[in-house]
Short mmCIF file of C-alpha atoms in Angstrom, two decimals:
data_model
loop_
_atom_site.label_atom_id
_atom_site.label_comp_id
_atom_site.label_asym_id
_atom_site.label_seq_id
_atom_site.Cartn_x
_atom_site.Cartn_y
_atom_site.Cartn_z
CA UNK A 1 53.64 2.37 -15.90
CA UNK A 2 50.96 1.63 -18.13
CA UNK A 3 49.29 -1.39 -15.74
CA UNK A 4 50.26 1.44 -12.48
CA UNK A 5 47.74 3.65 -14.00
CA UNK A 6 45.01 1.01 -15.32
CA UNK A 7 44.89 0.20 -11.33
CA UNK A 8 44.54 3.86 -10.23
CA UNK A 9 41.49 4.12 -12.73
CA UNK A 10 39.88 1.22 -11.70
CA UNK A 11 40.45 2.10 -7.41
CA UNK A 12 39.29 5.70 -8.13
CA UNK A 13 36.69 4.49 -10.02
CA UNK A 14 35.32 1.05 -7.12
CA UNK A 15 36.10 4.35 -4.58
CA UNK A 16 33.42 6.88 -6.12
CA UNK A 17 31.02 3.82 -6.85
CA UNK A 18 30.87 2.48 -3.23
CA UNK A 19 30.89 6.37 -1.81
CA UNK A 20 28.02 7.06 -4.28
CA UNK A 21 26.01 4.44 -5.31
CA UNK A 22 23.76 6.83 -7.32
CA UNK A 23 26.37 7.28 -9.57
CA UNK A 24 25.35 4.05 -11.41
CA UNK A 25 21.56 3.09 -9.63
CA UNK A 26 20.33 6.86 -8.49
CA UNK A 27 17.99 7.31 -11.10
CA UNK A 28 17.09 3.70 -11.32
CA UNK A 29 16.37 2.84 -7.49
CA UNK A 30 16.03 5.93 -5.69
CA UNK A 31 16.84 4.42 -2.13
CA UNK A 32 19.90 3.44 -3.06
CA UNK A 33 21.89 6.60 -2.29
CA UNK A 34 20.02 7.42 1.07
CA UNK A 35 22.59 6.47 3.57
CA UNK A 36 25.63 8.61 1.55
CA UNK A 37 23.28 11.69 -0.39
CA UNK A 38 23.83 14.85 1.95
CA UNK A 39 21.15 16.28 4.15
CA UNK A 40 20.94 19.28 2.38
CA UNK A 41 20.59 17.51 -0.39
CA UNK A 42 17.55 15.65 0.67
CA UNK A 43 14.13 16.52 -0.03
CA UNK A 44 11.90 18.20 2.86
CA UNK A 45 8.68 15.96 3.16
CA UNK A 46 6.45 19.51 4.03
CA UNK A 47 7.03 20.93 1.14
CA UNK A 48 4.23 18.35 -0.32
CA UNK A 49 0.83 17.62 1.66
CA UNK A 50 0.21 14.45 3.35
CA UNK A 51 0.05 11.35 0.76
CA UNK A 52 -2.18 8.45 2.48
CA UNK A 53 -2.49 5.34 1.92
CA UNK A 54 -5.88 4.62 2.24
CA UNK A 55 -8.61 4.45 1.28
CA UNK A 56 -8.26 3.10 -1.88
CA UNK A 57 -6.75 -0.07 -2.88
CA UNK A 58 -4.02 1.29 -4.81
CA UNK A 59 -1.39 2.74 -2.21
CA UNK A 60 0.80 5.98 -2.60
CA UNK A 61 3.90 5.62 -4.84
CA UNK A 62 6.06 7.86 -2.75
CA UNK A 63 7.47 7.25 0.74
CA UNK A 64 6.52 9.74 3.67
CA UNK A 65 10.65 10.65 3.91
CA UNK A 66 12.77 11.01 6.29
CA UNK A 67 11.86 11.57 9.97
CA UNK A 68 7.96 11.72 9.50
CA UNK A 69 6.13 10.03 11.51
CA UNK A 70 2.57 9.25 9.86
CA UNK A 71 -0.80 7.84 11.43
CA UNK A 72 -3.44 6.71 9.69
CA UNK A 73 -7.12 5.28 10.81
CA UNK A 74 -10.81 4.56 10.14
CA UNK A 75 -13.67 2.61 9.87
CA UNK A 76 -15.30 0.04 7.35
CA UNK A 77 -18.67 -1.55 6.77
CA UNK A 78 -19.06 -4.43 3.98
CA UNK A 79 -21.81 -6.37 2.84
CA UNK A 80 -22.30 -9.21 0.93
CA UNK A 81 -25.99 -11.48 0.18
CA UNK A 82 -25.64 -14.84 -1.54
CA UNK A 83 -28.47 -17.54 -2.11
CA UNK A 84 -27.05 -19.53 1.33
CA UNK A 85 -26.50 -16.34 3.34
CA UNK A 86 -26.01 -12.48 4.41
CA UNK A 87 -23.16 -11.58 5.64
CA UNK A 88 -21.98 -7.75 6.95
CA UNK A 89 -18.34 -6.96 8.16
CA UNK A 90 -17.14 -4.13 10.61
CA UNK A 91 -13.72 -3.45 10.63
CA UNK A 92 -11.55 -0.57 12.74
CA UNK A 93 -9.46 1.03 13.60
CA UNK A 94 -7.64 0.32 10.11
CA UNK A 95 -4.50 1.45 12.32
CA UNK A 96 -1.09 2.27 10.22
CA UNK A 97 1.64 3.55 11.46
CA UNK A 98 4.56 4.86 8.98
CA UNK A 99 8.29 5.72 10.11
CA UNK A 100 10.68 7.42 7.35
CA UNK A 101 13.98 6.20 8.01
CA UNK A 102 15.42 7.90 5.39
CA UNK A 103 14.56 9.85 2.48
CA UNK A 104 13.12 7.04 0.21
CA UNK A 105 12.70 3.99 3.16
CA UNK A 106 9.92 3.75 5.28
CA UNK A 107 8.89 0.84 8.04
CA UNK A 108 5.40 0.71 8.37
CA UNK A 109 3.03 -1.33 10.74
CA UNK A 110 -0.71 -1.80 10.16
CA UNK A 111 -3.35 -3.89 12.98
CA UNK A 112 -7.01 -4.17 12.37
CA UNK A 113 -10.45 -5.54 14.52
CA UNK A 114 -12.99 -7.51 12.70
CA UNK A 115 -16.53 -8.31 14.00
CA UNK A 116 -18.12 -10.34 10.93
CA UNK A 117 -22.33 -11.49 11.45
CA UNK A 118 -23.84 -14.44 9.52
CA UNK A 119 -26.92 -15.41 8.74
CA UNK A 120 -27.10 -18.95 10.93
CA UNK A 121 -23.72 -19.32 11.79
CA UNK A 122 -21.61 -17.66 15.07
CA UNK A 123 -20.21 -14.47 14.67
CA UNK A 124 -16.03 -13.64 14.31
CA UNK A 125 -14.76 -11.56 16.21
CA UNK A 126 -10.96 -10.81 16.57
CA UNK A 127 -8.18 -9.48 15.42
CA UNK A 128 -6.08 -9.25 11.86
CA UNK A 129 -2.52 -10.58 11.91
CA UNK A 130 -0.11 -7.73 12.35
CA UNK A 131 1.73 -6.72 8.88
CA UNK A 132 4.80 -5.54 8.71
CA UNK A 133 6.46 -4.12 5.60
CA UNK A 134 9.79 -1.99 4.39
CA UNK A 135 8.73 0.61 1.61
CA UNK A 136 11.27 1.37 -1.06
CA UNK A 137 11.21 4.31 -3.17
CA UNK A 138 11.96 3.08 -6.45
CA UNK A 139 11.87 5.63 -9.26
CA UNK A 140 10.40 8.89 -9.45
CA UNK A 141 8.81 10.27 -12.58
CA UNK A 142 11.25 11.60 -15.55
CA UNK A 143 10.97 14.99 -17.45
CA UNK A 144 9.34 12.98 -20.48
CA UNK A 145 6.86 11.32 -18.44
CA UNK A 146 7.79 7.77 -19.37
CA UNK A 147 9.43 6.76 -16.22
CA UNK A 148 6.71 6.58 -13.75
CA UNK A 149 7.00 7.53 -9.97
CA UNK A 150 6.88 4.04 -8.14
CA UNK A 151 8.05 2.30 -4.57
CA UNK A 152 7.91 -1.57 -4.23
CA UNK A 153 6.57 -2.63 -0.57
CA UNK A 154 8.14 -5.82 0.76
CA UNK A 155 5.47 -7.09 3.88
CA UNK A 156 5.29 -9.44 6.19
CA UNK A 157 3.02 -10.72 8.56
CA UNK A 158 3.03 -12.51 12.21
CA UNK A 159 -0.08 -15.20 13.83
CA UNK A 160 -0.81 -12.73 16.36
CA UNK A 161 -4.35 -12.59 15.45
CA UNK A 162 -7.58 -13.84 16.59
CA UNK A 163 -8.51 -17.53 16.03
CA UNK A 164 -11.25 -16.74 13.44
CA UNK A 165 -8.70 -14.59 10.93
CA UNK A 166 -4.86 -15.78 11.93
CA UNK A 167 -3.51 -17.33 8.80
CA UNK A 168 -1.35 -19.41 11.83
CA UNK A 169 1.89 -18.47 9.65
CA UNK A 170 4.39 -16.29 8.71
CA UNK A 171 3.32 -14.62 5.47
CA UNK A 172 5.28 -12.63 2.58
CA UNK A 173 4.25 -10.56 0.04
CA UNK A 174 5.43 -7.86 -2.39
CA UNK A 175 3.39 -4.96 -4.29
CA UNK A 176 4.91 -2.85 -7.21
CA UNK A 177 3.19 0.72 -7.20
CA UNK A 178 3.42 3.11 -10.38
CA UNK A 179 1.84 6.63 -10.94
CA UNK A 180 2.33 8.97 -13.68
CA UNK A 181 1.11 12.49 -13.65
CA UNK A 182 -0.53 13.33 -16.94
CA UNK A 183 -0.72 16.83 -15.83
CA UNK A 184 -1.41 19.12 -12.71
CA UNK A 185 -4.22 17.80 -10.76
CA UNK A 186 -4.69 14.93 -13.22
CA UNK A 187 -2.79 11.11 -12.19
CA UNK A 188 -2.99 7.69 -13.42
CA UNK A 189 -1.57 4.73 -11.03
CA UNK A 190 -1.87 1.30 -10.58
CA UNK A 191 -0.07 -1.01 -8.50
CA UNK A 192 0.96 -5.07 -9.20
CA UNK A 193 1.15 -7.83 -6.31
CA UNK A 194 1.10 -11.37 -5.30
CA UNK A 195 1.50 -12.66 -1.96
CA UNK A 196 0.64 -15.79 0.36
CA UNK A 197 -2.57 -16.96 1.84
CA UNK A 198 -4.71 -13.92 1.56
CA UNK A 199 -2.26 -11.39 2.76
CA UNK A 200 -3.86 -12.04 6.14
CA UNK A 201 -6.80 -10.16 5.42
CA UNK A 202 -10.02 -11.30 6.72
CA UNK A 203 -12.07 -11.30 3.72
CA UNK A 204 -9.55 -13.26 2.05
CA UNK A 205 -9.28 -15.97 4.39
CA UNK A 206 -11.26 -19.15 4.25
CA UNK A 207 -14.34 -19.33 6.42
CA UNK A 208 -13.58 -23.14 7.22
CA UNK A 209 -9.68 -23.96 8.50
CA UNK A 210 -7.46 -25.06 5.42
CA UNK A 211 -4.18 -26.59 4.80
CA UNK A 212 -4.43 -25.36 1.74
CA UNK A 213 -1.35 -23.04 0.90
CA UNK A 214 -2.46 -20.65 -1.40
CA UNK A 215 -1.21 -17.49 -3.29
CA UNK A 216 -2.77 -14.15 -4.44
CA UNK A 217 -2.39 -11.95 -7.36
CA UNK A 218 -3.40 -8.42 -7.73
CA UNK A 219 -3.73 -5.42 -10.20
CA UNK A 220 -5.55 -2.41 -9.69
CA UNK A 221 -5.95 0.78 -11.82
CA UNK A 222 -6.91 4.23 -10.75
CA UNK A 223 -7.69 7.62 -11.98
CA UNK A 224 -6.97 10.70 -9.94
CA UNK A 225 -8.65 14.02 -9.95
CA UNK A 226 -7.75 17.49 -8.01
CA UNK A 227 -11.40 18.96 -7.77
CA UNK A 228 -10.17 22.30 -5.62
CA UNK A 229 -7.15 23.44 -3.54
CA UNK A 230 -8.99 21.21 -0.61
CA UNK A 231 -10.59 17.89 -1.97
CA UNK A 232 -9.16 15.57 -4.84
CA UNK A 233 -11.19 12.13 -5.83
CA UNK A 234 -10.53 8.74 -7.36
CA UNK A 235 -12.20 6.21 -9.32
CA UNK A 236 -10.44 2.93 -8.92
CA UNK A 237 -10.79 -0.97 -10.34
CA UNK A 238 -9.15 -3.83 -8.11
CA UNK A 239 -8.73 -7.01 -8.85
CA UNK A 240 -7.69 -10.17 -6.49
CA UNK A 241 -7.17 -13.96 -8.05
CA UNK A 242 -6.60 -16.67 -5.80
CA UNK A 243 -4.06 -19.85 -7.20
CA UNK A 244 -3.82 -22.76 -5.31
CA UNK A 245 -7.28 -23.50 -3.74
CA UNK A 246 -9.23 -26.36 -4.28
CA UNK A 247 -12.48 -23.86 -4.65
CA UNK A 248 -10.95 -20.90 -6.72
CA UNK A 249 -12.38 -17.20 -6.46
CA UNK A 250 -12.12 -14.01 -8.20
CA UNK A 251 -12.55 -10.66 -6.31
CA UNK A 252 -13.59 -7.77 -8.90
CA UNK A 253 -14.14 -4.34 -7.40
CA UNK A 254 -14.82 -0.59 -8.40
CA UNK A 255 -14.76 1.82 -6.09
CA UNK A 256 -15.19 5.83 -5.44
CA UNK A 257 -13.36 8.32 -2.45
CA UNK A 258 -12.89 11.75 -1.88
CA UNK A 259 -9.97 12.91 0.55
CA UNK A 260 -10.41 16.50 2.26
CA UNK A 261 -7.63 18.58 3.36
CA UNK A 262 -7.85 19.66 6.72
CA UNK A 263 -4.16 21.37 6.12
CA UNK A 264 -1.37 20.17 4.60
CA UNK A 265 -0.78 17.31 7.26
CA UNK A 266 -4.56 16.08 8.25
CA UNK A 267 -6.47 14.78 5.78
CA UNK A 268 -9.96 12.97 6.14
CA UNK A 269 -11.40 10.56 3.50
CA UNK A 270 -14.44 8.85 2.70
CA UNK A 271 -14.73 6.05 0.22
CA UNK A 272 -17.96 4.33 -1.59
CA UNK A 273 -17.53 0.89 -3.49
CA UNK A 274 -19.39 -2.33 -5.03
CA UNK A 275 -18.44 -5.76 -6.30
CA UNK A 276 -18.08 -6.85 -9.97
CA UNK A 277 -17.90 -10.45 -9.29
CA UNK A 278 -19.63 -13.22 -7.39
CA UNK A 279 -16.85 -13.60 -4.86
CA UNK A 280 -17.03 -9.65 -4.02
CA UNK A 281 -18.52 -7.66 -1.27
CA UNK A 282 -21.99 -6.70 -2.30
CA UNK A 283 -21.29 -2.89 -1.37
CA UNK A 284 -18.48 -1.55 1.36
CA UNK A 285 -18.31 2.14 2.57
CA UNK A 286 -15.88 3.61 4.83
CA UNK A 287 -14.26 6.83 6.54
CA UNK A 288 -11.05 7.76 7.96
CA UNK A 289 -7.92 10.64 7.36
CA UNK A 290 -4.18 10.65 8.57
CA UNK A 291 -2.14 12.83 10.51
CA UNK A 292 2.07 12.92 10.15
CA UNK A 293 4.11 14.82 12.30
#
């Protein structure tokens, strides 16, 4: 009798732990109970304005949720002057498209056009790889404030780009991305990453064809301020360490934006920023908003 009702305990117990997985993980991965949480239990995405992900560095630490379909888009200029050469960078339309596929999962898709002019040398022009990623929402921020609101995005990249910025492979990477609110109108985030050969972004590439496989790391840090009901602004440090080339660099950047909302689901931005290190742009500027239906 007594080994009869061990085994009920244990099946009711498997039972409520496969039917609700947030039972256990809920509060520790978020995502986890998307596919069996109710719909009425589920939060509504327009209750909160639109969260971009440009223009800063850093990217949102909460998904766009379920159903929402979000585009985002804009323009870039860079410039950098060393003792060999100037060089200036135009980049658009920054495309992005995110897809909420559930509460707390979103499939995103980002494409970008380069046109990059030298001092003595041909100019670029082409296309970025296309990157591909699944956002997860990890944890969202406790009563006590220690537990940070954060997602992990897991991206990938195809060579469908031009021949001056195609890596030529499949790439991988993963970023962490944490934000705490210290209070209303007032957040702190940061995110952590490392990836493969320059996360297919053009000014990360190497000018000359390489061999070399190579990996990134990244940490960034970023203040957040509401200034009225309409704009907010950031000031943000980035960081970006290359391992694994034969000429090493270090990418060192603080940057400036302000984000304007239109309404509650059009936003425009505008963004100011300047190198810290050698390897860095000189000074980049750049403009763009979302839209999510």
């Amino acid at each position: 009798m007594e080994r009869h009702l061990t085994f009920n305990r244990g099946f009711v117990l498997a039972v409520v732990l496969f039917a609700s997985p947030s039972a256990c993980l809920g509060q520790l991965f978020e995502f986890c109970d998307d596919f069996t949480k109710p719909y009425c239990c589920q939060r509504d995405p327009f209750e909160e304005r639109i969260e971009t992900e440009r223009h800063d560095f850093t990217q949102s630490a909460v998904t766009v949720g379920r159903g929402i379909l979000q585009v985002e888009a804009g323009y870039s200029y860079f410039y950098h002057d060393t003792e060999e050469e100037t060089e200036s960078a135009h980049t658009t339309p920054e495309l992005m498209l995110r897809w909420g596929i559930t509460e707390d999962i979103e499939f995103r898709v980002r494409w970008n056009h380069v046109w990059v002019f030298a001092e003595d040398e041909d100019d670029r022009i082409g296309s970025e790889d296309i990157r591909y990623a699944l956002k997860l929402q990890m944890t969202r921020q406790t009563c006590d404030g220690l537990l940070p609101t954060s997602a992990l995005e897991v991206r990938g990249s195809a060579p469908t780009g031009g021949e001056a910025f195609t890596t030529g492979r499949a790439e991988f990477d993963i970023d962490y991305i944490y934000q705490w609110e210290l209070r209303e109108g007032l957040t702190i985030a940061g995110s952590t990453g490392i990836g493969s050969d320059g996360f297919g972004d053009f000014g990360l590439i190497p000018d000359e064809p390489t061999n070399e496989y190579f990996i990134m790391l990244t940490q960034s840090a970023v203040l957040g301020v509401e200034l009225t009901e309409e704009n907010t602004m950031y000031a943000e440090w980035y960081g970006i360490f290359s391992d694994g080339l034969a000429d090493e660099f270090v990418i060192s950047v603080f940057n400036i934006g302000i984000d304007h909302y239109i309404n509650d689901d059009f936003v425009v931005d505008f963004r100011i920023g300047v190198g810290l290190s050698e390897d860095s742009d000189d000074f980049f500027t750049g403009v763009g908003g979302g839209y999510r239906f």
